[in-house]
Short mmCIF file of C-alpha atoms in Angstrom, two decimals:
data_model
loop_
_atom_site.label_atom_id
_atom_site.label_comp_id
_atom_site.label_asym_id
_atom_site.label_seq_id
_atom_site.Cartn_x
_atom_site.Cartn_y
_atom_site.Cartn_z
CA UNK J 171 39.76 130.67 121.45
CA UNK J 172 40.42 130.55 117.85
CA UNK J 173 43.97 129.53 118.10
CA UNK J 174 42.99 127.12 121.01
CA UNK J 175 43.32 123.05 120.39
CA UNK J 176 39.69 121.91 119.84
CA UNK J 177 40.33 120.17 123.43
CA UNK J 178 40.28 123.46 125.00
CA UNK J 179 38.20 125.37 122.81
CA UNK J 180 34.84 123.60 123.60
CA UNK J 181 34.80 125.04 127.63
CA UNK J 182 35.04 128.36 125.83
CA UNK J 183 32.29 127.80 122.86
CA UNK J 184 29.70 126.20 126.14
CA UNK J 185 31.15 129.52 127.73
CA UNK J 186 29.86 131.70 124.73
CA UNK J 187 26.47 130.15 124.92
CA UNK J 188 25.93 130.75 128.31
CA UNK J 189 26.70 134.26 127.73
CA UNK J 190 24.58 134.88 124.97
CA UNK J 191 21.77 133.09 127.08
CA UNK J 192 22.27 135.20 130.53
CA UNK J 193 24.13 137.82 129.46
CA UNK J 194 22.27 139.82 127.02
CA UNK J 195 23.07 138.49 123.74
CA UNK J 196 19.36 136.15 122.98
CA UNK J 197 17.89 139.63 124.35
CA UNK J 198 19.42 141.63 121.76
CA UNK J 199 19.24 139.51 118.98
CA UNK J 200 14.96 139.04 119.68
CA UNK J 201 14.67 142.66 120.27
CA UNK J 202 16.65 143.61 117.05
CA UNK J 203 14.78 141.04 114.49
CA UNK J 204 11.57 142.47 116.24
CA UNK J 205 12.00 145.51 114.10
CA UNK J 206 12.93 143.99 111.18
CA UNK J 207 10.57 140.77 110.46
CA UNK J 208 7.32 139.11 111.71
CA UNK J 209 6.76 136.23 113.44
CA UNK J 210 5.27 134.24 110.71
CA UNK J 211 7.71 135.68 107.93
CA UNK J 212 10.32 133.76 105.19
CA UNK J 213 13.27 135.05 105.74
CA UNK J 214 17.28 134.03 105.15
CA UNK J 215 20.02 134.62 107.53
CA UNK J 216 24.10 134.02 107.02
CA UNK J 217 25.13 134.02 110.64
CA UNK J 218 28.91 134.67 110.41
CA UNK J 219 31.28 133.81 113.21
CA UNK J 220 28.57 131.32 114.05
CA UNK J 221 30.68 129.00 116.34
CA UNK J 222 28.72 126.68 118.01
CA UNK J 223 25.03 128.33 116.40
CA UNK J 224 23.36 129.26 119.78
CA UNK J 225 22.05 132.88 118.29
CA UNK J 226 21.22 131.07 114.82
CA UNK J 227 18.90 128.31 116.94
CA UNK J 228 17.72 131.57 118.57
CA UNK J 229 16.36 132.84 115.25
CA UNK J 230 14.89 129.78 114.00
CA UNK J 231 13.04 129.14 117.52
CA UNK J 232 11.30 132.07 117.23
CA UNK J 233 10.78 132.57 113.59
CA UNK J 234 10.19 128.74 112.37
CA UNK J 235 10.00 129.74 108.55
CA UNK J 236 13.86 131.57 108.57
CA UNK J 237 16.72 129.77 107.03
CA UNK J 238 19.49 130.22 108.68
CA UNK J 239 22.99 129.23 107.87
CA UNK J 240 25.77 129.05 109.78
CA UNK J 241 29.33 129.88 108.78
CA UNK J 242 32.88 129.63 110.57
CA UNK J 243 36.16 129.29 109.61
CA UNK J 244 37.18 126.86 111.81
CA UNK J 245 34.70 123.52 111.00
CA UNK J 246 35.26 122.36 114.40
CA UNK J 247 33.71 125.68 115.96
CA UNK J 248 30.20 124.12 113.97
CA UNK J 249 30.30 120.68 115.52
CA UNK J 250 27.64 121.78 117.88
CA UNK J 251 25.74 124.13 115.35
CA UNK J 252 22.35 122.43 113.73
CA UNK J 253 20.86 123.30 110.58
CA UNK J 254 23.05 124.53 107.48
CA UNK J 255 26.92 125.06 107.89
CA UNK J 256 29.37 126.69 106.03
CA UNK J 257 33.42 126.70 106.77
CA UNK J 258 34.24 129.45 105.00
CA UNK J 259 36.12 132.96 104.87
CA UNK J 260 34.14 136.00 106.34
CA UNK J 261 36.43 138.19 104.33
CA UNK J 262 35.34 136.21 101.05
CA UNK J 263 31.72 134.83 101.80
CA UNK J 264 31.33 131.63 99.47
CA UNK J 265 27.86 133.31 98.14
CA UNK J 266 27.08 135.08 95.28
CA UNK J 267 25.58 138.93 95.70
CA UNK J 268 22.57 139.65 98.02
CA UNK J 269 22.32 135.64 98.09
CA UNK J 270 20.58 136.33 102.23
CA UNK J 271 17.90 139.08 103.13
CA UNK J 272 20.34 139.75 106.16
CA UNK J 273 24.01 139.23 107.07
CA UNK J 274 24.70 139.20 110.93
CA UNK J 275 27.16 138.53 113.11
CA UNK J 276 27.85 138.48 116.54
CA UNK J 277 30.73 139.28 119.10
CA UNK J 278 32.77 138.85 115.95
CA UNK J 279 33.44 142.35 114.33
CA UNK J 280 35.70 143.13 117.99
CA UNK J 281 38.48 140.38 116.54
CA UNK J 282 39.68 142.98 114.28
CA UNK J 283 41.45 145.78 113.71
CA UNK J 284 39.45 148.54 111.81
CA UNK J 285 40.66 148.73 108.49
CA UNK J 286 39.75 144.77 108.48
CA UNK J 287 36.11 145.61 110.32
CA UNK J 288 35.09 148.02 107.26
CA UNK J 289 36.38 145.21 104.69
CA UNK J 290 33.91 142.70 106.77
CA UNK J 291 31.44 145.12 106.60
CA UNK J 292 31.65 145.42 102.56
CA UNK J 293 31.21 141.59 102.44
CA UNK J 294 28.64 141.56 104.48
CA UNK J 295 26.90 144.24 102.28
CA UNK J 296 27.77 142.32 99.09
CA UNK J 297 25.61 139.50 100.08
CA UNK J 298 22.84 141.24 101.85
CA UNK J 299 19.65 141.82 100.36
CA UNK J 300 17.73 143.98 103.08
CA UNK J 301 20.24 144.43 106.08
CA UNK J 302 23.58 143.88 107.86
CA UNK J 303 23.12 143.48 111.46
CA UNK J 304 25.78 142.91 114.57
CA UNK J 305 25.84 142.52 117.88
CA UNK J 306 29.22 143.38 119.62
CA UNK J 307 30.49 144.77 122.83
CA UNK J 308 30.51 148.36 124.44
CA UNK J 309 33.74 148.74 125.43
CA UNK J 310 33.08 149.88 129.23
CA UNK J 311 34.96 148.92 133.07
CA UNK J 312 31.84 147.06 134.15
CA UNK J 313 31.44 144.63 131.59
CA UNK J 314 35.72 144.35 131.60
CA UNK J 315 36.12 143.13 135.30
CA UNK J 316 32.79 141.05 134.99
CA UNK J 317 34.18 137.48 133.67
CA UNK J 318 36.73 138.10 135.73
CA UNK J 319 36.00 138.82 138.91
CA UNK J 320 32.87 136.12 139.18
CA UNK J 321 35.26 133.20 137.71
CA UNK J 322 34.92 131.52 141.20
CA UNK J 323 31.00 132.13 141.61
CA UNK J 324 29.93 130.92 137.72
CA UNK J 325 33.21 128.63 137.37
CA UNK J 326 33.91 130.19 133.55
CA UNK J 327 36.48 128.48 131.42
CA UNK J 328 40.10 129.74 131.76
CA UNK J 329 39.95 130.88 128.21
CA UNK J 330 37.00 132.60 128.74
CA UNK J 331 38.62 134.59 131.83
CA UNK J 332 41.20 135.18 129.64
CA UNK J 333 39.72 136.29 126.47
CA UNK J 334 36.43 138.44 127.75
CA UNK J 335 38.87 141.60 129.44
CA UNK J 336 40.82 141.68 125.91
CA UNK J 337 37.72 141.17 123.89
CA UNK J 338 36.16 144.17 125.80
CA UNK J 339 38.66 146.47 125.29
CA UNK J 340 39.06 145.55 121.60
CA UNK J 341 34.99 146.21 121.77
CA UNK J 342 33.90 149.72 120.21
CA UNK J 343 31.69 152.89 121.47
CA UNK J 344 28.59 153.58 119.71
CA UNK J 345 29.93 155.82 117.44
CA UNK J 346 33.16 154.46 116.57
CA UNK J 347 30.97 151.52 115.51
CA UNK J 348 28.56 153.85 113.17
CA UNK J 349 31.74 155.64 111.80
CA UNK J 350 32.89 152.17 110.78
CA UNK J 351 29.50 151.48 109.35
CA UNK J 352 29.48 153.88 107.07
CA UNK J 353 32.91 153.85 106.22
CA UNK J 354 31.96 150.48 104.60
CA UNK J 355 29.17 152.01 102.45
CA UNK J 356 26.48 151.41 104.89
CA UNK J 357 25.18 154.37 104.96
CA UNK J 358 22.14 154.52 107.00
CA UNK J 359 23.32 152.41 109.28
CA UNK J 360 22.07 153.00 113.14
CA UNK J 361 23.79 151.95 116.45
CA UNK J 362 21.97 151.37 119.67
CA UNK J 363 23.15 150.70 123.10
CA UNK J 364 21.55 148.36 125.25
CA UNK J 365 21.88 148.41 129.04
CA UNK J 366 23.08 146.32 132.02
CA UNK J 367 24.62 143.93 128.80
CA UNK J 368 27.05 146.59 127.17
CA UNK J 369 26.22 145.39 123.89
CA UNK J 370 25.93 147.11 120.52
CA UNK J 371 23.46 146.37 117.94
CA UNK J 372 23.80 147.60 114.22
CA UNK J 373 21.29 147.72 111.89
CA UNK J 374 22.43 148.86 108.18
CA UNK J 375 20.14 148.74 105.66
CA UNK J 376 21.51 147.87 101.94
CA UNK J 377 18.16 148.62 100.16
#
């Protein structure tokens, strides 16, 4: 999707919402900032990888008093985001240090190799004030053969059938995840599963 022609990218961004939505991903996200914040509470967010912003509307839907800012490298990934957006370089976030209480991304971290995961991870910490948080996928048959095999039923985008499998496999277990965590600096750093969505949540605190 990233090297796709904006033409064909936007099936797969409307695909990416609609798995966020059904598929785990909103569930995740509320259940993680549960821990972390109160309904009621000021807050900033960088939301990294944003795309299209479905999980940064997420945030401020719940929490109205969050700012949340969205950043991509590709501008036309943020056509459909709202709010504030960034086109920028996750490996050299445009902000100064601990500019956001959290850094988070989400099905982002997978695109890369690990070396270039930890080096993420260190920017994200730079700019963090209280936390940097991910979602990402468990790498695990079920959720490989899923896209896949219900293309006909949901009628997903051919990129999408093509990319979900590969993005899977490139997903991590929980502690290969953790290892990278801390590898970055991020020291007490905790990984949770969450189950039927295969997804990952970290949680690192920088404080």
């Amino acid at each position: 999707m990233d090297s796709a022609a904006p033409e064909l990218a936007r099936g797969a961004l409307r695909d990416l919402v609609r798995i966020n939505r059904f598929l785990g991903g909103h569930i995740v996200l509320r259940s993680m900032l549960s821990r972390l914040v109160h309904r009621d509470e000021e807050f900033s967010v960088l939301d990294v990888g944003a795309a299209s912003g479905d999980m940064a509307a997420q945030i401020r839907r719940r929490y109205p008093r969050a700012t949340v800012v969205c950043l991509d490298q590709r501008p036309i990934h943020l056509d459909a985001a709202s709010g504030l957006r960034v086109a920028g370089d996750a490996f050299r976030l445009p902000f100064g240090e601990r500019s956001f209480d959290f850094v988070f991304s989400s099905l982002f971290l997978h695109h890369f190799e690990d070396p270039h995961v930890v080096e993420l991870l260190q920017s994200f910490r730079r700019v963090a004030r209280r936390a940097v948080l991910a979602i990402d996928l468990e790498r695990h048959p079920l959720a490989y053969y899923f896209i896949p095999s219900t293309k006909m039923v949901l009628g997903w985008d051919p990129i999408t059938v093509n990319d979900a499998p590969v993005s899977v496999e490139s997903g991590f277990h929980r502690g290969e995840l953790l290892r990278l965590a801390h590898a970055a600096g991020l020291t007490e750093a905790a990984v949770t599963r969450h189950h039927p969505w295969f997804r990952l949540a970290l949680v690192a605190p920088t404080t």
